[in-house]
Short mmCIF file of C-alpha atoms in Angstrom, two decimals:
data_model
loop_
_atom_site.label_atom_id
_atom_site.label_comp_id
_atom_site.label_asym_id
_atom_site.label_seq_id
_atom_site.Cartn_x
_atom_site.Cartn_y
_atom_site.Cartn_z
CA MET A 1 0.65 14.15 26.35
CA VAL A 2 4.11 14.27 24.78
CA PHE A 3 7.22 13.90 26.91
CA GLY A 4 10.97 13.48 26.70
CA LEU A 5 13.93 12.77 28.92
CA ASN A 6 17.48 13.84 28.09
CA LEU A 7 20.30 12.31 30.16
CA GLY A 8 24.01 12.97 29.99
CA ALA A 9 27.18 12.29 31.96
CA GLU A 10 30.95 12.76 31.71
CA TRP A 11 33.70 10.92 33.57
CA LYS A 12 37.45 10.69 33.00
CA GLY A 13 37.28 11.51 29.30
CA PHE A 14 34.15 9.45 28.62
CA ASP A 15 30.88 11.14 27.77
CA PHE A 16 27.43 9.62 27.40
CA SER A 17 24.06 11.02 26.37
CA MET A 18 20.67 9.57 25.61
CA PHE A 19 17.30 10.99 24.66
CA TRP A 20 13.97 9.23 25.27
CA GLN A 21 10.76 10.49 23.69
CA GLY A 22 7.20 9.33 24.11
CA ALA A 23 3.53 10.10 24.07
CA ALA A 24 0.56 8.88 26.06
CA MET A 25 -3.19 9.27 26.44
CA PHE A 26 -4.10 9.14 22.74
CA ASP A 27 -5.61 6.63 20.35
CA VAL A 28 -4.94 5.71 16.74
CA ASN A 29 -7.82 4.84 14.43
CA LEU A 30 -6.56 2.30 11.91
CA CYS A 31 -9.46 3.14 9.61
CA GLY A 32 -8.27 6.67 9.12
CA ILE A 33 -10.09 9.94 9.41
CA TYR A 34 -9.65 12.61 6.76
CA ASP A 35 -9.50 16.31 7.65
CA SER A 36 -13.11 16.60 6.50
CA GLY A 37 -14.14 14.12 9.21
CA ILE A 38 -14.91 11.28 6.80
CA ARG A 39 -13.86 7.85 8.08
CA ASP A 40 -12.53 5.39 5.56
CA ASP A 41 -10.94 1.96 5.43
CA THR A 42 -7.21 1.61 4.95
CA PHE A 43 -5.04 -1.33 3.98
CA TYR A 44 -4.76 -2.02 7.74
CA THR A 45 -8.46 -2.89 7.91
CA ARG A 46 -9.59 -4.05 4.46
CA PRO A 47 -7.68 -6.33 2.10
CA PHE A 48 -6.71 -5.02 -1.32
CA TYR A 49 -8.09 -1.59 -0.44
CA ALA A 50 -7.95 0.77 -3.44
CA ASP A 51 -6.40 -2.09 -5.46
CA GLY A 52 -3.41 -2.08 -3.14
CA ASN A 53 -1.61 -4.75 -1.20
CA THR A 54 -2.64 -6.26 2.11
CA PRO A 55 -0.28 -6.92 5.01
CA TYR A 56 0.41 -10.64 5.43
CA TYR A 57 -0.36 -10.49 9.17
CA LEU A 58 -3.86 -9.18 8.43
CA VAL A 59 -4.76 -11.91 5.95
CA GLU A 60 -3.24 -14.77 7.96
CA GLY A 61 -4.59 -13.51 11.30
CA SER A 62 -8.18 -12.88 10.19
CA TRP A 63 -11.24 -14.94 11.03
CA ARG A 64 -12.22 -17.71 8.66
CA PRO A 65 -13.85 -21.10 9.24
CA ASP A 66 -10.49 -22.81 9.75
CA ASN A 67 -9.27 -20.01 12.08
CA PRO A 68 -12.19 -19.30 14.47
CA ASN A 69 -9.98 -17.83 17.25
CA ALA A 70 -8.33 -15.27 14.99
CA LYS A 71 -6.83 -11.99 16.11
CA PHE A 72 -8.63 -9.96 13.42
CA PRO A 73 -12.28 -10.01 12.29
CA ARG A 74 -13.40 -11.59 9.03
CA LEU A 75 -12.05 -9.68 6.07
CA GLY A 76 -13.77 -8.91 2.82
CA ILE A 77 -13.18 -6.71 -0.19
CA GLU A 78 -16.58 -5.05 0.19
CA ALA A 79 -16.94 -2.00 2.45
CA ARG A 80 -19.17 -2.77 5.43
CA ASP A 81 -20.10 -1.23 8.73
CA ASN A 82 -20.06 -4.52 10.65
CA GLY A 83 -16.47 -5.05 11.81
CA GLY A 84 -15.25 -2.48 9.31
CA LYS A 85 -14.52 1.20 9.48
CA PHE A 86 -17.13 2.07 12.11
CA SER A 87 -15.98 -0.52 14.62
CA SER A 88 -14.13 0.63 17.72
CA TRP A 89 -12.11 -2.60 17.45
CA TRP A 90 -9.83 -0.74 15.00
CA VAL A 91 -9.08 2.01 17.55
CA LYS A 92 -5.79 1.22 19.31
CA ASP A 93 -3.85 2.80 22.17
CA GLY A 94 -1.09 4.94 20.66
CA THR A 95 1.10 5.21 23.79
CA TYR A 96 4.78 4.73 23.06
CA LEU A 97 8.29 5.24 24.40
CA ARG A 98 11.19 5.55 21.96
CA LEU A 99 14.93 5.71 22.54
CA LYS A 100 15.59 8.47 19.99
CA SER A 101 19.34 8.75 20.39
CA VAL A 102 22.32 7.43 22.33
CA GLN A 103 25.93 8.57 22.10
CA LEU A 104 29.06 7.30 23.81
CA GLY A 105 32.35 9.11 23.29
CA TYR A 106 35.89 9.27 24.56
CA THR A 107 38.19 12.31 24.49
CA LEU A 108 41.90 11.61 24.67
CA PRO A 109 43.80 13.36 27.48
CA LYS A 110 45.18 16.80 26.55
CA LYS A 111 48.76 15.78 27.35
CA LEU A 112 48.59 13.22 24.51
CA THR A 113 46.78 15.38 21.97
CA GLU A 114 48.92 18.47 22.53
CA LYS A 115 52.08 16.44 21.91
CA ALA A 116 50.62 15.46 18.52
CA GLY A 117 49.70 19.10 17.72
CA PHE A 118 45.96 18.90 18.31
CA ARG A 119 43.72 20.61 20.85
CA THR A 120 41.32 17.67 21.22
CA ILE A 121 40.65 14.27 19.69
CA ARG A 122 37.34 12.60 20.44
CA ALA A 123 35.98 9.31 19.10
CA TYR A 124 32.32 8.40 19.42
CA VAL A 125 29.63 5.93 18.47
CA SER A 126 25.96 6.86 18.31
CA GLY A 127 22.63 5.46 17.29
CA GLY A 128 19.17 6.75 16.56
CA ASN A 129 15.73 5.17 16.92
CA LEU A 130 17.23 2.10 18.56
CA LEU A 131 14.22 0.94 20.56
CA THR A 132 10.48 1.56 20.47
CA ILE A 133 8.04 0.21 23.02
CA CYS A 134 4.42 0.46 21.92
CA GLY A 135 1.23 -1.51 21.42
CA LEU A 136 0.84 -0.74 17.71
CA ASP A 137 1.91 -3.88 15.94
CA TYR A 138 3.58 -3.36 12.56
CA MET A 139 3.32 0.44 12.72
CA ASP A 140 5.42 3.41 13.69
CA PRO A 141 3.71 5.26 16.56
CA GLU A 142 4.96 8.62 15.23
CA MET A 143 3.21 8.28 11.88
CA PRO A 144 1.11 11.33 11.01
CA GLY A 145 -1.87 9.25 9.84
CA VAL A 146 -2.78 5.88 8.37
CA ASN A 147 -4.45 7.07 5.14
CA GLN A 148 -1.57 8.28 2.98
CA GLY A 149 1.14 5.86 3.97
CA TYR A 150 4.28 6.69 5.88
CA TYR A 151 7.88 5.56 5.74
CA PRO A 152 8.81 4.54 9.30
CA GLN A 153 11.69 5.97 11.32
CA GLN A 154 14.98 4.36 10.37
CA ARG A 155 17.42 2.91 12.88
CA THR A 156 20.80 4.57 12.33
CA TYR A 157 24.33 3.94 13.58
CA GLU A 158 27.24 6.35 13.39
CA PHE A 159 30.91 6.21 14.22
CA GLY A 160 32.96 9.36 14.24
CA LEU A 161 36.15 11.14 15.09
CA ASN A 162 36.28 14.82 16.07
CA ILE A 163 39.66 16.51 15.78
CA THR A 164 40.19 20.12 16.85
CA PHE A 165 43.36 21.92 15.72
#
């Protein structure tokens, strides 16, 4: 289920809009599933997978004799079915809610702008991807898959001035 909520208001020259987006009732398999249906480890579940790097949180939070109450199971560089790619432990709830955009603006009164020779002058500030609430630690919930890597959504800020002649 994918959903969104768009809100907007205007009052005495001020305008405000915000857009929330989210999804629910789906899971994310951190082991990855290719289009062919083959399940495979990823760097989220196996250290140094495909001679790559391993997230610090995974190594430090994994079971070992000096960390028996770890968040993650014991890690190893060998592929294994026990605690590895076939474990449902790596399947996480993908539900999220994201504040995609917010904008606050102010339009100067016409009596001021017309004296200066303009139809309208509006200043605004806006931001994108400002807040994400989800249960996927260290990951973007909108990623298309965990196998090929993904550059997460960037938080953006904008300031602007609209002038109409």
